[in-house]
Amino acid sequence: MSADARARLPARREAPEPSRAERKGRLEARIEQQRIDILVEASRYREASRPIDEGWQMMMRFKAPLYALGGVLLMKSARHPNSLLRVAKRLTAGVLLLRRARRLLR
């Protein structure tokens, strides 16, 4: 670009750089907003995982009987593996049938 062309262009005004206090204020506001976002997301996460946590607590209440039942099933399956498979298939079919019935009744 020639000197004449530069002379015809308006002078570019550069915005003054923000002061240190302004930058600090903006950064602190941004950090505060991020903290609020984290708190909101943590609350949403706890709400979403509540059914899983309640189910886990229920299982932990019945931990000893579940271990005993597992041991009995293991011994029974070692003696008669086909009968246990037949019962497992029937239980699975029953659970799927109950789920479908619930879905239809809603």
Short mmCIF file of N, CA, C and O in Angstrom, two decimals:
data_model
loop_
_atom_site.label_atom_id
_atom_site.label_comp_id
_atom_site.label_asym_id
_atom_site.label_seq_id
_atom_site.Cartn_x
_atom_site.Cartn_y
_atom_site.Cartn_z
N MET A 1 0.85 -1.15 0.00
CA MET A 1 0.00 0.00 0.00
C MET A 1 0.91 1.24 0.00
O MET A 1 1.88 1.31 0.73
N SER A 2 0.52 2.18 -0.80
CA SER A 2 1.34 3.40 -0.91
C SER A 2 1.06 4.34 0.25
O SER A 2 0.07 4.19 0.97
N ALA A 3 1.87 5.37 0.36
CA ALA A 3 1.73 6.35 1.43
C ALA A 3 0.46 7.16 1.25
O ALA A 3 -0.20 7.53 2.23
N ASP A 4 0.05 7.41 -0.04
CA ASP A 4 -1.18 8.16 -0.30
C ASP A 4 -2.41 7.39 0.17
O ASP A 4 -3.34 7.95 0.75
N ALA A 5 -2.40 6.08 -0.10
CA ALA A 5 -3.54 5.26 0.28
C ALA A 5 -3.66 5.21 1.81
O ALA A 5 -4.76 5.23 2.36
N ARG A 6 -2.54 5.15 2.47
CA ARG A 6 -2.57 5.13 3.92
C ARG A 6 -3.08 6.45 4.50
O ARG A 6 -3.77 6.46 5.50
N ALA A 7 -2.74 7.49 3.86
CA ALA A 7 -3.15 8.81 4.34
C ALA A 7 -4.65 9.00 4.23
O ALA A 7 -5.26 9.70 5.03
N ARG A 8 -5.27 8.34 3.23
CA ARG A 8 -6.71 8.48 3.05
C ARG A 8 -7.53 7.64 4.02
O ARG A 8 -8.70 7.91 4.26
N LEU A 9 -6.94 6.60 4.54
CA LEU A 9 -7.64 5.73 5.48
C LEU A 9 -7.78 6.42 6.82
O LEU A 9 -6.85 7.10 7.27
N PRO A 10 -8.95 6.27 7.45
CA PRO A 10 -9.08 6.88 8.77
C PRO A 10 -8.17 6.15 9.76
O PRO A 10 -7.90 4.96 9.62
N ALA A 11 -7.70 6.87 10.70
CA ALA A 11 -6.82 6.27 11.71
C ALA A 11 -7.61 5.26 12.53
O ALA A 11 -8.76 5.49 12.91
N ARG A 12 -7.00 4.13 12.73
CA ARG A 12 -7.67 3.09 13.50
C ARG A 12 -7.50 3.40 14.98
O ARG A 12 -6.38 3.59 15.45
N ARG A 13 -8.63 3.46 15.64
CA ARG A 13 -8.57 3.71 17.07
C ARG A 13 -8.57 2.37 17.79
O ARG A 13 -9.46 1.55 17.58
N GLU A 14 -7.61 2.18 18.58
CA GLU A 14 -7.56 0.94 19.35
C GLU A 14 -8.25 1.17 20.69
O GLU A 14 -8.09 2.21 21.30
N ALA A 15 -9.02 0.18 21.07
CA ALA A 15 -9.72 0.29 22.35
C ALA A 15 -8.69 0.23 23.47
O ALA A 15 -7.74 -0.54 23.40
N PRO A 16 -8.88 1.05 24.45
CA PRO A 16 -7.92 1.01 25.57
C PRO A 16 -8.01 -0.34 26.28
O PRO A 16 -9.09 -0.92 26.41
N GLU A 17 -6.87 -0.82 26.68
CA GLU A 17 -6.87 -2.10 27.38
C GLU A 17 -7.54 -1.92 28.74
O GLU A 17 -7.36 -0.89 29.39
N PRO A 18 -8.32 -2.93 29.15
CA PRO A 18 -8.97 -2.80 30.45
C PRO A 18 -7.93 -2.80 31.57
O PRO A 18 -6.87 -3.42 31.46
N SER A 19 -8.26 -2.13 32.62
CA SER A 19 -7.31 -2.06 33.74
C SER A 19 -7.26 -3.41 34.45
O SER A 19 -8.11 -4.28 34.25
N ARG A 20 -6.27 -3.53 35.26
CA ARG A 20 -6.09 -4.78 36.02
C ARG A 20 -7.29 -5.06 36.91
O ARG A 20 -7.75 -6.20 37.01
N ALA A 21 -7.86 -4.04 37.52
CA ALA A 21 -9.02 -4.22 38.39
C ALA A 21 -10.24 -4.70 37.60
O ALA A 21 -11.00 -5.54 38.07
N GLU A 22 -10.40 -4.16 36.38
CA GLU A 22 -11.54 -4.59 35.54
C GLU A 22 -11.40 -6.04 35.14
O GLU A 22 -12.35 -6.82 35.17
N ARG A 23 -10.17 -6.42 34.71
CA ARG A 23 -9.94 -7.83 34.33
C ARG A 23 -10.16 -8.75 35.53
O ARG A 23 -10.76 -9.81 35.40
N LYS A 24 -9.67 -8.34 36.68
CA LYS A 24 -9.85 -9.15 37.89
C LYS A 24 -11.33 -9.29 38.22
O LYS A 24 -11.80 -10.39 38.55
N GLY A 25 -12.09 -8.20 38.10
CA GLY A 25 -13.53 -8.26 38.37
C GLY A 25 -14.26 -9.20 37.42
O GLY A 25 -15.11 -9.99 37.84
N ARG A 26 -13.88 -9.12 36.13
CA ARG A 26 -14.52 -10.03 35.16
C ARG A 26 -14.17 -11.49 35.44
O ARG A 26 -15.03 -12.37 35.35
N LEU A 27 -12.92 -11.75 35.77
CA LEU A 27 -12.50 -13.12 36.09
C LEU A 27 -13.21 -13.64 37.33
O LEU A 27 -13.64 -14.80 37.36
N GLU A 28 -13.32 -12.80 38.35
CA GLU A 28 -14.02 -13.24 39.57
C GLU A 28 -15.48 -13.53 39.29
O GLU A 28 -16.04 -14.50 39.81
N ALA A 29 -16.12 -12.70 38.45
CA ALA A 29 -17.52 -12.95 38.10
C ALA A 29 -17.65 -14.25 37.32
O ALA A 29 -18.59 -15.03 37.54
N ARG A 30 -16.70 -14.50 36.44
CA ARG A 30 -16.73 -15.75 35.66
C ARG A 30 -16.55 -16.97 36.56
O ARG A 30 -17.25 -17.98 36.41
N ILE A 31 -15.63 -16.88 37.50
CA ILE A 31 -15.39 -17.99 38.45
C ILE A 31 -16.64 -18.22 39.29
O ILE A 31 -17.04 -19.38 39.52
N GLU A 32 -17.26 -17.16 39.75
CA GLU A 32 -18.48 -17.29 40.56
C GLU A 32 -19.59 -17.98 39.76
O GLU A 32 -20.29 -18.86 40.27
N GLN A 33 -19.72 -17.61 38.48
CA GLN A 33 -20.74 -18.24 37.63
C GLN A 33 -20.44 -19.73 37.44
O GLN A 33 -21.34 -20.57 37.44
N GLN A 34 -19.16 -20.06 37.28
CA GLN A 34 -18.78 -21.47 37.13
C GLN A 34 -19.10 -22.25 38.39
O GLN A 34 -19.55 -23.40 38.33
N ARG A 35 -18.89 -21.65 39.55
CA ARG A 35 -19.22 -22.32 40.82
C ARG A 35 -20.72 -22.58 40.91
O ARG A 35 -21.15 -23.66 41.34
N ILE A 36 -21.50 -21.59 40.52
CA ILE A 36 -22.96 -21.76 40.54
C ILE A 36 -23.37 -22.87 39.59
O ILE A 36 -24.19 -23.73 39.93
N ASP A 37 -22.77 -22.90 38.39
CA ASP A 37 -23.08 -23.95 37.41
C ASP A 37 -22.74 -25.33 37.96
O ASP A 37 -23.51 -26.29 37.78
N ILE A 38 -21.60 -25.44 38.64
CA ILE A 38 -21.20 -26.73 39.21
C ILE A 38 -22.18 -27.17 40.29
O ILE A 38 -22.58 -28.34 40.35
N LEU A 39 -22.61 -26.24 41.14
CA LEU A 39 -23.58 -26.58 42.19
C LEU A 39 -24.90 -27.06 41.59
O LEU A 39 -25.50 -28.03 42.06
N VAL A 40 -25.36 -26.38 40.54
CA VAL A 40 -26.62 -26.77 39.89
C VAL A 40 -26.48 -28.15 39.26
O VAL A 40 -27.36 -29.00 39.41
N GLU A 41 -25.38 -28.39 38.56
CA GLU A 41 -25.17 -29.69 37.91
C GLU A 41 -25.02 -30.80 38.94
O GLU A 41 -25.49 -31.92 38.73
N ALA A 42 -24.37 -30.52 40.06
CA ALA A 42 -24.22 -31.54 41.12
C ALA A 42 -25.59 -31.90 41.69
O ALA A 42 -25.87 -33.08 41.95
N SER A 43 -26.43 -30.91 41.86
CA SER A 43 -27.78 -31.17 42.36
C SER A 43 -28.57 -32.02 41.37
O SER A 43 -29.26 -32.97 41.75
N ARG A 44 -28.47 -31.68 40.09
CA ARG A 44 -29.17 -32.46 39.06
C ARG A 44 -28.66 -33.90 39.02
O ARG A 44 -29.43 -34.85 38.85
N TYR A 45 -27.34 -34.07 39.19
CA TYR A 45 -26.75 -35.40 39.19
C TYR A 45 -27.27 -36.23 40.37
O TYR A 45 -27.62 -37.39 40.21
N ARG A 46 -27.33 -35.60 41.56
CA ARG A 46 -27.84 -36.32 42.73
C ARG A 46 -29.30 -36.73 42.52
O ARG A 46 -29.69 -37.83 42.89
N GLU A 47 -30.10 -35.86 41.93
CA GLU A 47 -31.50 -36.19 41.67
C GLU A 47 -31.61 -37.33 40.67
O GLU A 47 -32.44 -38.23 40.82
N ALA A 48 -30.79 -37.30 39.63
CA ALA A 48 -30.85 -38.34 38.60
C ALA A 48 -30.38 -39.69 39.14
O ALA A 48 -30.90 -40.74 38.73
N SER A 49 -29.41 -39.69 40.05
CA SER A 49 -28.87 -40.96 40.55
C SER A 49 -29.58 -41.44 41.81
O SER A 49 -29.23 -42.50 42.34
N ARG A 50 -30.58 -40.70 42.30
CA ARG A 50 -31.27 -41.09 43.53
C ARG A 50 -31.89 -42.50 43.45
O ARG A 50 -31.71 -43.29 44.38
N PRO A 51 -32.60 -42.87 42.37
CA PRO A 51 -33.17 -44.23 42.33
C PRO A 51 -32.10 -45.32 42.40
O PRO A 51 -32.30 -46.35 43.04
N ILE A 52 -30.97 -45.08 41.75
CA ILE A 52 -29.89 -46.08 41.79
C ILE A 52 -29.35 -46.20 43.21
O ILE A 52 -29.13 -47.31 43.71
N ASP A 53 -29.15 -45.07 43.87
CA ASP A 53 -28.65 -45.09 45.25
C ASP A 53 -29.63 -45.77 46.19
O ASP A 53 -29.23 -46.55 47.07
N GLU A 54 -30.92 -45.51 46.01
CA GLU A 54 -31.92 -46.15 46.87
C GLU A 54 -31.94 -47.65 46.64
O GLU A 54 -32.06 -48.44 47.59
N GLY A 55 -31.82 -48.08 45.38
CA GLY A 55 -31.76 -49.51 45.08
C GLY A 55 -30.55 -50.17 45.71
O GLY A 55 -30.63 -51.29 46.23
N TRP A 56 -29.42 -49.48 45.65
CA TRP A 56 -28.19 -50.01 46.25
C TRP A 56 -28.35 -50.14 47.76
O TRP A 56 -27.94 -51.15 48.35
N GLN A 57 -28.95 -49.14 48.40
CA GLN A 57 -29.16 -49.20 49.84
C GLN A 57 -30.09 -50.35 50.21
O GLN A 57 -29.89 -51.03 51.23
N MET A 58 -31.10 -50.59 49.38
CA MET A 58 -32.02 -51.71 49.61
C MET A 58 -31.26 -53.03 49.54
O MET A 58 -31.44 -53.91 50.38
N MET A 59 -30.39 -53.17 48.54
CA MET A 59 -29.61 -54.40 48.41
C MET A 59 -28.69 -54.59 49.61
O MET A 59 -28.51 -55.71 50.09
N MET A 60 -28.10 -53.51 50.09
CA MET A 60 -27.19 -53.61 51.23
C MET A 60 -27.92 -54.02 52.50
O MET A 60 -27.35 -54.68 53.37
N ARG A 61 -29.20 -53.66 52.62
CA ARG A 61 -29.97 -54.08 53.80
C ARG A 61 -30.15 -55.60 53.81
O ARG A 61 -30.22 -56.21 54.86
N PHE A 62 -30.27 -56.18 52.62
CA PHE A 62 -30.52 -57.61 52.52
C PHE A 62 -29.28 -58.37 52.04
O PHE A 62 -29.38 -59.39 51.37
N LYS A 63 -28.11 -57.86 52.38
CA LYS A 63 -26.87 -58.46 51.88
C LYS A 63 -26.69 -59.90 52.37
O LYS A 63 -26.40 -60.79 51.57
N ALA A 64 -26.86 -60.16 53.64
CA ALA A 64 -26.65 -61.51 54.17
C ALA A 64 -27.64 -62.52 53.56
O ALA A 64 -27.21 -63.59 53.10
N PRO A 65 -28.96 -62.20 53.51
CA PRO A 65 -29.86 -63.15 52.87
C PRO A 65 -29.56 -63.37 51.39
O PRO A 65 -29.71 -64.48 50.87
N LEU A 66 -29.11 -62.31 50.71
CA LEU A 66 -28.76 -62.47 49.29
C LEU A 66 -27.55 -63.39 49.12
O LEU A 66 -27.51 -64.21 48.19
N TYR A 67 -26.56 -63.26 50.01
CA TYR A 67 -25.42 -64.17 49.96
C TYR A 67 -25.87 -65.61 50.19
O TYR A 67 -25.43 -66.53 49.50
N ALA A 68 -26.73 -65.82 51.17
CA ALA A 68 -27.22 -67.17 51.47
C ALA A 68 -27.99 -67.74 50.28
O ALA A 68 -27.80 -68.90 49.89
N LEU A 69 -28.86 -66.92 49.69
CA LEU A 69 -29.63 -67.36 48.53
C LEU A 69 -28.70 -67.70 47.36
O LEU A 69 -28.90 -68.71 46.67
N GLY A 70 -27.67 -66.87 47.17
CA GLY A 70 -26.69 -67.15 46.11
C GLY A 70 -25.96 -68.46 46.34
O GLY A 70 -25.73 -69.23 45.40
N GLY A 71 -25.62 -68.74 47.59
CA GLY A 71 -24.95 -70.01 47.90
C GLY A 71 -25.84 -71.20 47.64
O GLY A 71 -25.40 -72.22 47.09
N VAL A 72 -27.11 -71.08 48.03
CA VAL A 72 -28.05 -72.18 47.80
C VAL A 72 -28.21 -72.41 46.30
O VAL A 72 -28.21 -73.56 45.82
N LEU A 73 -28.38 -71.33 45.55
CA LEU A 73 -28.54 -71.47 44.09
C LEU A 73 -27.29 -72.06 43.45
O LEU A 73 -27.38 -72.86 42.52
N LEU A 74 -26.12 -71.68 43.95
CA LEU A 74 -24.88 -72.21 43.41
C LEU A 74 -24.78 -73.72 43.66
O LEU A 74 -24.41 -74.48 42.76
N MET A 75 -25.13 -74.15 44.87
CA MET A 75 -25.08 -75.59 45.17
C MET A 75 -26.10 -76.35 44.34
O MET A 75 -25.82 -77.43 43.81
N LYS A 76 -27.30 -75.76 44.20
CA LYS A 76 -28.33 -76.43 43.42
C LYS A 76 -27.94 -76.52 41.95
O LYS A 76 -28.19 -77.53 41.29
N SER A 77 -27.32 -75.46 41.44
CA SER A 77 -26.94 -75.47 40.03
C SER A 77 -25.80 -76.46 39.77
O SER A 77 -25.68 -77.00 38.69
N ALA A 78 -24.98 -76.69 40.77
CA ALA A 78 -23.90 -77.65 40.61
C ALA A 78 -24.46 -79.06 40.52
O ALA A 78 -23.96 -79.90 39.76
N ARG A 79 -25.55 -79.33 41.24
CA ARG A 79 -26.16 -80.66 41.21
C ARG A 79 -27.08 -80.85 40.01
O ARG A 79 -27.09 -81.92 39.41
N HIS A 80 -27.88 -79.81 39.71
CA HIS A 80 -28.86 -79.92 38.62
C HIS A 80 -28.82 -78.65 37.76
O HIS A 80 -29.66 -77.75 37.91
N PRO A 81 -27.87 -78.54 36.84
CA PRO A 81 -27.71 -77.30 36.08
C PRO A 81 -28.91 -76.98 35.18
O PRO A 81 -29.25 -75.82 34.99
N ASN A 82 -29.57 -77.99 34.63
CA ASN A 82 -30.68 -77.74 33.70
C ASN A 82 -31.89 -77.13 34.41
O ASN A 82 -32.57 -76.26 33.85
N SER A 83 -32.17 -77.57 35.62
CA SER A 83 -33.34 -77.04 36.32
C SER A 83 -33.13 -75.56 36.67
O SER A 83 -34.07 -74.76 36.60
N LEU A 84 -31.92 -75.18 37.02
CA LEU A 84 -31.65 -73.79 37.33
C LEU A 84 -31.79 -72.91 36.08
O LEU A 84 -32.34 -71.81 36.15
N LEU A 85 -31.34 -73.42 34.95
CA LEU A 85 -31.49 -72.66 33.70
C LEU A 85 -32.96 -72.49 33.36
O LEU A 85 -33.38 -71.42 32.91
N ARG A 86 -33.74 -73.52 33.57
CA ARG A 86 -35.18 -73.44 33.28
C ARG A 86 -35.85 -72.39 34.17
O ARG A 86 -36.63 -71.57 33.71
N VAL A 87 -35.48 -72.36 35.46
CA VAL A 87 -36.05 -71.38 36.38
C VAL A 87 -35.60 -69.97 36.00
O VAL A 87 -36.39 -69.02 36.02
N ALA A 88 -34.34 -69.81 35.61
CA ALA A 88 -33.82 -68.50 35.21
C ALA A 88 -34.56 -67.97 33.99
O ALA A 88 -34.90 -66.79 33.91
N LYS A 89 -34.83 -68.84 33.03
CA LYS A 89 -35.57 -68.43 31.83
C LYS A 89 -36.99 -67.99 32.19
O LYS A 89 -37.49 -66.99 31.68
N ARG A 90 -37.63 -68.74 33.08
CA ARG A 90 -38.99 -68.37 33.49
C ARG A 90 -39.01 -67.04 34.25
O ARG A 90 -39.91 -66.23 34.05
N LEU A 91 -38.02 -66.84 35.12
CA LEU A 91 -37.94 -65.57 35.84
C LEU A 91 -37.72 -64.40 34.89
O LEU A 91 -38.35 -63.34 35.02
N THR A 92 -36.85 -64.59 33.92
CA THR A 92 -36.59 -63.54 32.94
C THR A 92 -37.85 -63.22 32.15
O THR A 92 -38.20 -62.05 31.95
N ALA A 93 -38.54 -64.24 31.71
CA ALA A 93 -39.78 -64.02 30.96
C ALA A 93 -40.83 -63.32 31.83
O ALA A 93 -41.53 -62.41 31.36
N GLY A 94 -40.91 -63.69 33.10
CA GLY A 94 -41.86 -63.05 34.02
C GLY A 94 -41.54 -61.58 34.23
O GLY A 94 -42.44 -60.72 34.22
N VAL A 95 -40.26 -61.26 34.39
CA VAL A 95 -39.86 -59.87 34.58
C VAL A 95 -40.18 -59.05 33.34
O VAL A 95 -40.71 -57.94 33.43
N LEU A 96 -39.87 -59.60 32.17
CA LEU A 96 -40.17 -58.88 30.92
C LEU A 96 -41.68 -58.69 30.75
O LEU A 96 -42.13 -57.64 30.30
N LEU A 97 -42.45 -59.69 31.13
CA LEU A 97 -43.91 -59.58 31.03
C LEU A 97 -44.45 -58.50 31.96
O LEU A 97 -45.31 -57.71 31.58
N LEU A 98 -43.93 -58.45 33.20
CA LEU A 98 -44.36 -57.42 34.14
C LEU A 98 -44.00 -56.01 33.66
O LEU A 98 -44.79 -55.08 33.78
N ARG A 99 -42.82 -55.86 33.10
CA ARG A 99 -42.41 -54.54 32.57
C ARG A 99 -43.35 -54.10 31.45
O ARG A 99 -43.76 -52.94 31.40
N ARG A 100 -43.64 -55.02 30.55
CA ARG A 100 -44.52 -54.66 29.43
C ARG A 100 -45.92 -54.33 29.93
O ARG A 100 -46.56 -53.40 29.45
N ALA A 101 -46.41 -55.08 30.93
CA ALA A 101 -47.74 -54.80 31.49
C ALA A 101 -47.76 -53.43 32.14
O ALA A 101 -48.72 -52.67 31.98
N ARG A 102 -46.71 -53.08 32.88
CA ARG A 102 -46.65 -51.74 33.49
C ARG A 102 -46.67 -50.65 32.44
O ARG A 102 -47.34 -49.65 32.58
N ARG A 103 -45.90 -50.86 31.39
CA ARG A 103 -45.84 -49.87 30.32
C ARG A 103 -47.18 -49.70 29.64
O ARG A 103 -47.58 -48.60 29.29
N LEU A 104 -47.90 -50.79 29.47
CA LEU A 104 -49.22 -50.72 28.82
C LEU A 104 -50.25 -50.05 29.72
O LEU A 104 -51.15 -49.35 29.24
N LEU A 105 -50.13 -50.25 31.04
CA LEU A 105 -51.10 -49.68 31.97
C LEU A 105 -50.87 -48.21 32.28
O LEU A 105 -51.74 -47.56 32.83
N ARG A 106 -49.76 -47.68 31.91
CA ARG A 106 -49.49 -46.24 32.18
C ARG A 106 -50.22 -45.35 31.26
O ARG A 106 -50.77 -45.38 30.37
#
